[in-house]
Coordinates of C-alpha atoms in Angstrom, one line a residue:
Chain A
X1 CA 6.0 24.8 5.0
X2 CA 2.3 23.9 5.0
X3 CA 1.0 21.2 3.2
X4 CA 0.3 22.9 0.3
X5 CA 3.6 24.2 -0.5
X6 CA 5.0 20.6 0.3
X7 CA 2.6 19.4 -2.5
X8 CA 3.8 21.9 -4.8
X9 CA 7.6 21.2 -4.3
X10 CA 7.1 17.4 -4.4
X11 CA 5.6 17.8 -7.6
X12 CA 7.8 19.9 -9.1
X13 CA 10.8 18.5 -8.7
X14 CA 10.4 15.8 -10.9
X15 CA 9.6 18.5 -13.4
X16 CA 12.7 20.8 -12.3
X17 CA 15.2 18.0 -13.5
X18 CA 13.0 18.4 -16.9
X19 CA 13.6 22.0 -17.0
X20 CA 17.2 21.7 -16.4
X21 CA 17.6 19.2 -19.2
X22 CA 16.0 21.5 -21.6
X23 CA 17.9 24.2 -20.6
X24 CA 21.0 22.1 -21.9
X25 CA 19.5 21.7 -25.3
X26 CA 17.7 18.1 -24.9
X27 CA 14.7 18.2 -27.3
X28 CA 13.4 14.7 -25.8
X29 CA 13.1 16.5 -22.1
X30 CA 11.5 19.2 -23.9
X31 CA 9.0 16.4 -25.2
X32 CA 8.5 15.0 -22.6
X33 CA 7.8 18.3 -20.6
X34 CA 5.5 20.0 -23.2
X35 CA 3.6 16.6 -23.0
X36 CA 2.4 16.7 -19.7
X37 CA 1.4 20.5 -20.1
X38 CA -0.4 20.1 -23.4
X39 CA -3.7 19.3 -22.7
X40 CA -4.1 22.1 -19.9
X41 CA -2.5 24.7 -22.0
X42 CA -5.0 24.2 -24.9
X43 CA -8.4 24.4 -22.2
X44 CA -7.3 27.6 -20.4
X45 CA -6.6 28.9 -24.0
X46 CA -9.6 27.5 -25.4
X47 CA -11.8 28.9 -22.1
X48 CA -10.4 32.3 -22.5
X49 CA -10.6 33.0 -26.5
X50 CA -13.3 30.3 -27.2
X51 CA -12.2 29.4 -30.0
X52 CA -10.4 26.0 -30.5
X53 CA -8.2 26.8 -33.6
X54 CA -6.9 29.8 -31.6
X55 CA -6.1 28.0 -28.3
X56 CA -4.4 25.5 -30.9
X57 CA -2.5 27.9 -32.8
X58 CA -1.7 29.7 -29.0
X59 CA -0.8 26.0 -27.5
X60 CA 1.9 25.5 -30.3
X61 CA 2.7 29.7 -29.8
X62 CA 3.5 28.8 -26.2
X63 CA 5.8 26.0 -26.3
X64 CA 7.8 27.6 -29.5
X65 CA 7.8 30.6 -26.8
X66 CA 9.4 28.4 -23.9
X67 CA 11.7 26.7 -26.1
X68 CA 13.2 29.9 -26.8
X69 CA 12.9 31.2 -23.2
X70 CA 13.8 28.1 -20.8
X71 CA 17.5 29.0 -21.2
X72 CA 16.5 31.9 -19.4
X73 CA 14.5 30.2 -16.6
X74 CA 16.1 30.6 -13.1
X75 CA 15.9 28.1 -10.4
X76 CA 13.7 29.5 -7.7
X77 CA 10.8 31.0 -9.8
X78 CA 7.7 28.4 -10.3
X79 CA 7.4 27.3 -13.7
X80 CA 4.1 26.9 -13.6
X81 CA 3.4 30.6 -12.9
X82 CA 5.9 31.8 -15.8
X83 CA 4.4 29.2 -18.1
X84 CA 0.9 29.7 -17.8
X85 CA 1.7 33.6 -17.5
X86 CA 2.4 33.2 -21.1
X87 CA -0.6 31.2 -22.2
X88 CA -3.0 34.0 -19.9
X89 CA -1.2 36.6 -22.1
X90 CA -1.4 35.1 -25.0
X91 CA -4.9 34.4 -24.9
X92 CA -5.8 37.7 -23.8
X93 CA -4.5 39.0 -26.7
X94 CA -5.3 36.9 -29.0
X95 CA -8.7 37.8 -27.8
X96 CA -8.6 41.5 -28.2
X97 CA -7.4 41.1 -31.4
X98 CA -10.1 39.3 -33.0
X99 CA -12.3 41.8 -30.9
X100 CA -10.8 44.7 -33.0
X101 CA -11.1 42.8 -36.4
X102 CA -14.5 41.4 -35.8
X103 CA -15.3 45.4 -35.4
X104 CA -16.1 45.4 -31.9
X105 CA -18.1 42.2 -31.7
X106 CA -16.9 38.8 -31.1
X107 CA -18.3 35.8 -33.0
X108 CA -19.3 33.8 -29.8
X109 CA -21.2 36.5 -28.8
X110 CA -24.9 36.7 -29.0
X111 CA -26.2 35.0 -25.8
X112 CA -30.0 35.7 -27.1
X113 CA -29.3 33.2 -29.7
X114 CA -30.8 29.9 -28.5
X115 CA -28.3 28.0 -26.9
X116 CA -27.8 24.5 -27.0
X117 CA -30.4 22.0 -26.7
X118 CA -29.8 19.3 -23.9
X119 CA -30.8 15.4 -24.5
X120 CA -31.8 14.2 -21.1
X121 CA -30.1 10.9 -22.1
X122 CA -27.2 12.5 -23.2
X123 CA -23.5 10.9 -22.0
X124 CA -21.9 12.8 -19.9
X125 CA -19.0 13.7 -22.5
X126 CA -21.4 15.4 -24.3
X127 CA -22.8 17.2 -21.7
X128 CA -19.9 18.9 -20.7
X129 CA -19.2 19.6 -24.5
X130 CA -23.0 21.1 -24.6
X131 CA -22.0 22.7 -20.9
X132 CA -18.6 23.9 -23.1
X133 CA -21.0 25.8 -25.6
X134 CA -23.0 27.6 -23.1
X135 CA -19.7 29.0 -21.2
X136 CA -18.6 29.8 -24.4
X137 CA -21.7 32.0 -25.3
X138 CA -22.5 33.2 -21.9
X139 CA -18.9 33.9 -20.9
X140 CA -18.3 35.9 -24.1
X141 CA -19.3 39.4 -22.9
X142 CA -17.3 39.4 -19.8
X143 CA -13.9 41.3 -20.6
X144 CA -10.5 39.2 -21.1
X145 CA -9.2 39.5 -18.0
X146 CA -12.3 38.7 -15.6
X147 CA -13.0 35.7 -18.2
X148 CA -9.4 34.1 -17.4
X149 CA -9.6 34.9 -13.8
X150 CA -13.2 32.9 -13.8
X151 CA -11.6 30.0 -15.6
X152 CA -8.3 29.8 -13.8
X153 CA -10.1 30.0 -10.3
X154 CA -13.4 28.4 -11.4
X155 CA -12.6 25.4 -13.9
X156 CA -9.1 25.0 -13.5
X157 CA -8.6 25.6 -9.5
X158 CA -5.6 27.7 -9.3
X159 CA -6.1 29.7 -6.0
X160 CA -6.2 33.2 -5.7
X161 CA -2.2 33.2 -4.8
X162 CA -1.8 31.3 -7.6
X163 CA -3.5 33.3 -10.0
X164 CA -2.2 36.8 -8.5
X165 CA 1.0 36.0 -9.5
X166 CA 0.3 34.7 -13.5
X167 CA -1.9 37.4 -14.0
X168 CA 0.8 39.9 -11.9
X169 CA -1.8 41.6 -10.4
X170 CA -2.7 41.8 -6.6
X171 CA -5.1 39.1 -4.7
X172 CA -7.8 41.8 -3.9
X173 CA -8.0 42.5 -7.9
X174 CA -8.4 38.7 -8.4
X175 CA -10.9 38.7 -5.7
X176 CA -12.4 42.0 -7.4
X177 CA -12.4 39.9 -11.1
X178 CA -14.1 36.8 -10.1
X179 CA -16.8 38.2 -7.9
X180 CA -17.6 40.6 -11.0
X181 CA -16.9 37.6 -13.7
X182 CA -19.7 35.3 -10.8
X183 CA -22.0 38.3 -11.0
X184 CA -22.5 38.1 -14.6
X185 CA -22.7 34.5 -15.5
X186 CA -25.0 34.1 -12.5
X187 CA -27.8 36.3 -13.9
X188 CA -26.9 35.3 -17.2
X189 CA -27.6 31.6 -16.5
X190 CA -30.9 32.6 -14.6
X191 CA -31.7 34.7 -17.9
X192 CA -31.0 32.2 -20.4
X193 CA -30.3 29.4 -18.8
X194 CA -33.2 28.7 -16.1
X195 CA -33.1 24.8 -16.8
X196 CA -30.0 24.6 -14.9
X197 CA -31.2 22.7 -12.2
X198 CA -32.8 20.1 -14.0
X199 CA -29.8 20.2 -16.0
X200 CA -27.7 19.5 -12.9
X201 CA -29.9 16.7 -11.9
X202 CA -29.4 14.8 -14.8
X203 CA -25.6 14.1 -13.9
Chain B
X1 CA -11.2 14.2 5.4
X2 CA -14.6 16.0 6.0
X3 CA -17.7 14.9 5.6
X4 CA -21.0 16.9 4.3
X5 CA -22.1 18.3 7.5
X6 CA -18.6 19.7 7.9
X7 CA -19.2 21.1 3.9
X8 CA -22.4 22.5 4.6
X9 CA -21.0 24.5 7.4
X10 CA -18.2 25.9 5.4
X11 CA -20.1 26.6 2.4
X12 CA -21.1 30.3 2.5
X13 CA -17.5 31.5 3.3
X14 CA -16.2 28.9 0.4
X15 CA -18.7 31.0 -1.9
X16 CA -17.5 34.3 -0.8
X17 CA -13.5 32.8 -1.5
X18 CA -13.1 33.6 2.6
X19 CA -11.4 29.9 3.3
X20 CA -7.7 29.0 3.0
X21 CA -6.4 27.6 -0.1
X22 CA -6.3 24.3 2.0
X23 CA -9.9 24.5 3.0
X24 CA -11.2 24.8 -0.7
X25 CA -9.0 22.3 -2.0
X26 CA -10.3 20.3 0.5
X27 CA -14.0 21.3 0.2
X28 CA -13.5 21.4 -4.0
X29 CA -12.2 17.1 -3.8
X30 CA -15.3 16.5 -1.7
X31 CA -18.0 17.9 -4.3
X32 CA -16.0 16.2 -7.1
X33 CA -17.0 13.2 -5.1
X34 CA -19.9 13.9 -3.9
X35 CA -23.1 14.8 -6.2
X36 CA -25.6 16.0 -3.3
X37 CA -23.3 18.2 -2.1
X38 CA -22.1 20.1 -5.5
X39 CA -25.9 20.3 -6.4
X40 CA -26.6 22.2 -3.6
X41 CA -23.5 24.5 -4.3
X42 CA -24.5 25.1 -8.0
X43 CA -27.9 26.1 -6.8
X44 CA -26.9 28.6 -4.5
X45 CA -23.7 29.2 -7.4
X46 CA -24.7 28.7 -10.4
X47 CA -21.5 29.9 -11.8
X48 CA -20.0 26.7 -10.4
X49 CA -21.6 24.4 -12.5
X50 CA -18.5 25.2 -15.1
X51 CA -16.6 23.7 -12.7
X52 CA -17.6 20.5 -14.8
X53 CA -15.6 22.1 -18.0
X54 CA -12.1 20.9 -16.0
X55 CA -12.7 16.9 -17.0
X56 CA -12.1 17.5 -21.2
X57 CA -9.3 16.1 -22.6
X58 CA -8.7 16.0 -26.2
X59 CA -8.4 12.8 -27.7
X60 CA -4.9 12.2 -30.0
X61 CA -6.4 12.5 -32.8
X62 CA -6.7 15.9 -32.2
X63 CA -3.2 16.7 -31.7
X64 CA -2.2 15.0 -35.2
X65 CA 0.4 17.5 -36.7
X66 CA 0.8 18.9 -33.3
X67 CA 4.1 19.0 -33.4
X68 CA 5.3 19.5 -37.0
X69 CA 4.5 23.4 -36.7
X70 CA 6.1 23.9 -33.6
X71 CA 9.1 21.6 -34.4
X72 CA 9.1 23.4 -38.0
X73 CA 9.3 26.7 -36.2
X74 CA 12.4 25.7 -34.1
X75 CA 14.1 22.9 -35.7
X76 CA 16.6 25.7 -36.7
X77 CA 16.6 27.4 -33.6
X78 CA 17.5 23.8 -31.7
X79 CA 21.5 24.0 -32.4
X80 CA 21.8 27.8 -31.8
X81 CA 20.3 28.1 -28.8
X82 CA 22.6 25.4 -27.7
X83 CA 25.7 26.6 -29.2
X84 CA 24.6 30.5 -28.1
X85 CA 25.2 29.3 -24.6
X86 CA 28.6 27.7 -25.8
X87 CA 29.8 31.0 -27.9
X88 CA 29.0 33.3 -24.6
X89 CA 31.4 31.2 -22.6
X90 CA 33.9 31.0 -25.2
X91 CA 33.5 34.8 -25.7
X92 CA 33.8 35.4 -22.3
X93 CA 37.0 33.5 -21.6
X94 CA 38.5 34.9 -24.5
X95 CA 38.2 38.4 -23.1
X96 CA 38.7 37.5 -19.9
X97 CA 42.2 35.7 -21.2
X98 CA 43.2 39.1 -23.4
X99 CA 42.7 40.5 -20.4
X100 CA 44.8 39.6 -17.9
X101 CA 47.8 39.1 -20.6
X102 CA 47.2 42.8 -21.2
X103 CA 47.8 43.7 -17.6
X104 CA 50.3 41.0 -17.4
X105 CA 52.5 42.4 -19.8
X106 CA 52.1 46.2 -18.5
X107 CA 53.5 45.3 -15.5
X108 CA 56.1 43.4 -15.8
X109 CA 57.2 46.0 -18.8
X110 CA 56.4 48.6 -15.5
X111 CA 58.6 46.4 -12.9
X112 CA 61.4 45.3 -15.6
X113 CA 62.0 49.5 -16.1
X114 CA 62.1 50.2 -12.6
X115 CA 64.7 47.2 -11.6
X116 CA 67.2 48.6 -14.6
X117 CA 66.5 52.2 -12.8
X118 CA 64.6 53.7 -16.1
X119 CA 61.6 55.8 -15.7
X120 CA 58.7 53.2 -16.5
X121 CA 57.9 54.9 -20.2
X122 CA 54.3 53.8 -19.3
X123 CA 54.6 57.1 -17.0
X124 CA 54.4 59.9 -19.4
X125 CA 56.1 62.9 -19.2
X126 CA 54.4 66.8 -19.2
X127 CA 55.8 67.6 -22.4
X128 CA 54.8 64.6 -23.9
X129 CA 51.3 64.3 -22.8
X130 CA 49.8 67.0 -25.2
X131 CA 50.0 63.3 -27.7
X132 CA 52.5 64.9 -30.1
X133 CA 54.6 62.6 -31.7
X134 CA 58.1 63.9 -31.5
X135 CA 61.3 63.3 -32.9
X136 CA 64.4 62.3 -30.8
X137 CA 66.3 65.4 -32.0
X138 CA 63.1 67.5 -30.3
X139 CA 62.0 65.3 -27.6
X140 CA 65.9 65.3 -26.2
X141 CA 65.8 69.6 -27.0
X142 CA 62.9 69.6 -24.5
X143 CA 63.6 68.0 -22.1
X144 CA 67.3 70.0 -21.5
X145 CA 64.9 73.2 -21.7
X146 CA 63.3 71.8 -19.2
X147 CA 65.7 70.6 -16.1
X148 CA 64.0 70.0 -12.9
X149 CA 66.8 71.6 -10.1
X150 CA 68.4 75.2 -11.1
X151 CA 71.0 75.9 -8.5
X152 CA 71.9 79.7 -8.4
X153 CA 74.4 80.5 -5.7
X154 CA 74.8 84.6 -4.1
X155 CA 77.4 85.3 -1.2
X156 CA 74.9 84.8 1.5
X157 CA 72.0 82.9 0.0
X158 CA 71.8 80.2 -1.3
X159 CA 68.9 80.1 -3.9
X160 CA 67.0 77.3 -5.4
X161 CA 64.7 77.8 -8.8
X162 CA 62.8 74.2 -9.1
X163 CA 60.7 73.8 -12.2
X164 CA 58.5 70.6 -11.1
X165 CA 57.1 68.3 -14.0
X166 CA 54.2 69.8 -13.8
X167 CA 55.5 73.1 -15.2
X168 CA 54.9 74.6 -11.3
X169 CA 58.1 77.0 -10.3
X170 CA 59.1 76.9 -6.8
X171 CA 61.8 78.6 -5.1
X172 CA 63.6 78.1 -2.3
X173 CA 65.6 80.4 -0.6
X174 CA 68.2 79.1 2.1
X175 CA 70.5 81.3 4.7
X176 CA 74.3 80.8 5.7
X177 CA 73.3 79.1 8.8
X178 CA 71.0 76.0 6.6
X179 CA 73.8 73.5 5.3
X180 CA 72.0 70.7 3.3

């Protein structure tokens, strides 16, 4: 086993005895498991949809969703995968929907609007929350599935492997979906974004 | 642990996603350490200057009331989906129990006929397989319309007209010089 995959069983087996208290019907190991997942459910939720009362309303959606699936969780599968399998769909989804009732157009979207002014003194919290806004806007054109590929590879650093088998799709499409979802946000940073260096210089 | 020379030289194939998953771990915990470096990857990638997004965390005030939707969605569902892994079992041993007294009971009903040299009733007969129900009076009528051996004796042959149970008629025809 390379040292990746010892990583990944260390860590998880913690986490398995979790699962298997859950699966007998302990809402305190459920808890305690949902706690430690929280926080990264809601940001891949909220990079995917932009919108934070979505990925809120999708974060609860998931865990209502394990609770009722964990009985059905077999020992040898990767949690991980399965779990965030559900938050990439749900997301997706979510998405589309709101595409369809916003007629086509989503509400983020309009990157010709002018985007959010940066204080060169600014903290750095509130750079990345300024950083957040400009993802959101730029981001919003690509379609669902290169966006969650981007932020699953890009902001989150699952690996390809990893991301092939939550999206169930095969490594070259993931390769395929990035270079695309790059491609876009890279000349749409140049186009209304050129103050990224100096922006980057300021951290 | 590699240093930024070592960076530098992987740093077009970690932009073209060519490295193992070990090599851009490792490459990705050096630029989250080291400021020169990740500059000079945003400006060749500016696409990874999201990379930045990964550090949020929303602070607990946020996640007041959390809880009380997705508790209010399944506080009902807590005892049933443990008791539905209780009722399959109990389900399950049930039938499984009904089971094997079924089959139990057959055969020693089966064996018990045999040992007191009765036909096993569990064995049904020709007549009575159409699923009539019939009366002794008829059943008992049948049954002596039916024998299985006819012997029919002539001065040199010796003839035998067998109805089998299946209704098939077989004869057999023996000479003086056959004694059975």
């Amino acid at each position: 086993m390379d040292k990746l995959g010892e990583r990944w069983e260390r860590g998880n087996e913690e986490e398995w005895k979790l699962i298997e208290r859950c699966q007998r019907g302990e809402w305190q190991a459920f808890e305690e498991l949902a706690e430690r997942k929280r926080q990264r459910i809601f940001w891949i939720a909220y990079q995917i949809t932009g919108d934070e009362e979505g990925a809120l309303e999708i974060t609860q959606e998931t865990f209502i969703k394990l609770w009722r699936r964990i009985g059905r969780f077999q020992p040898g599968r990767r949690f991980d995968t399965w779990l965030y399998r559900m938050v990439v769909n749900g997301s997706i989804d979510y998405f589309r929907k709101r595409k369809r009732v916003a007629g086509g157009a989503s509400p983020v979207e309009g990157v010709a609007e002018k985007l959010p002014s940066i204080q060169p003194d600014a903290e750095k919290e509130l750079l990345i929350k300024e950083l957040q806004k400009i993802f959101n806007r730029l981001s919003s054109r690509l379609p669902p599935k290169q966006r969650a590929t981007f932020v699953l590879r890009e902001i989150h650093g699952f690996s390809i492997k990893e991301i092939a088998k939550i999206m169930r799709a095969t490594q070259s499409t993931v390769r395929n979906n990035l270079w695309l979802a790059k491609q876009f946000l890279r000349q749409q940073i140049k186009r209304h974004f050129p103050e990224y260096l100096t922006w980057i210089d300021r951290r | 642990m590699k240093d930024c020379k070592e960076i530098a030289a992987l740093m077009d194939s970690y932009l073209r996603d060519e490295l193992s998953e070990e090599e851009t771990r490792e490459i990705e915990k050096h630029l989250a350490r080291c400021p020169r470096c990740y500059k000079v990857v945003c400006s060749r990638e500016p696409s990874k200057l999201f990379s930045l997004l990964a550090l949020q965390e929303k602070e607990e005030r946020f996640w007041e009331g959390f809880w009380s939707k997705v508790k209010g969605t399944i506080e009902g569902e807590r005892a049933p989906v443990y008791r539905l892994r209780w009722s399959y079992r109990v389900i399950a041993s049930v039938a499984a129990g009904l089971l094997i007294a079924l089959v139990a009971t057959f055969s020693w009903l089966h064996f018990h006929q045999a040992e007191q040299g009765e036909a096993p009733s569990l064995l049904t007969e020709p007549w009575k397989e159409t699923g009539e129900v019939l009366s002794p009076d008829i059943a008992e009528e049948l049954e002596s319309r039916y024998p299985t051996i006819d012997e029919m004796d002539s001065p040199d042959l010796r003839v035998y007209n067998l109805l089998l149970e299946d209704q098939t008629k077989l004869i057999l025809v023996f000479g003086p010089e056959i004694d059975l």
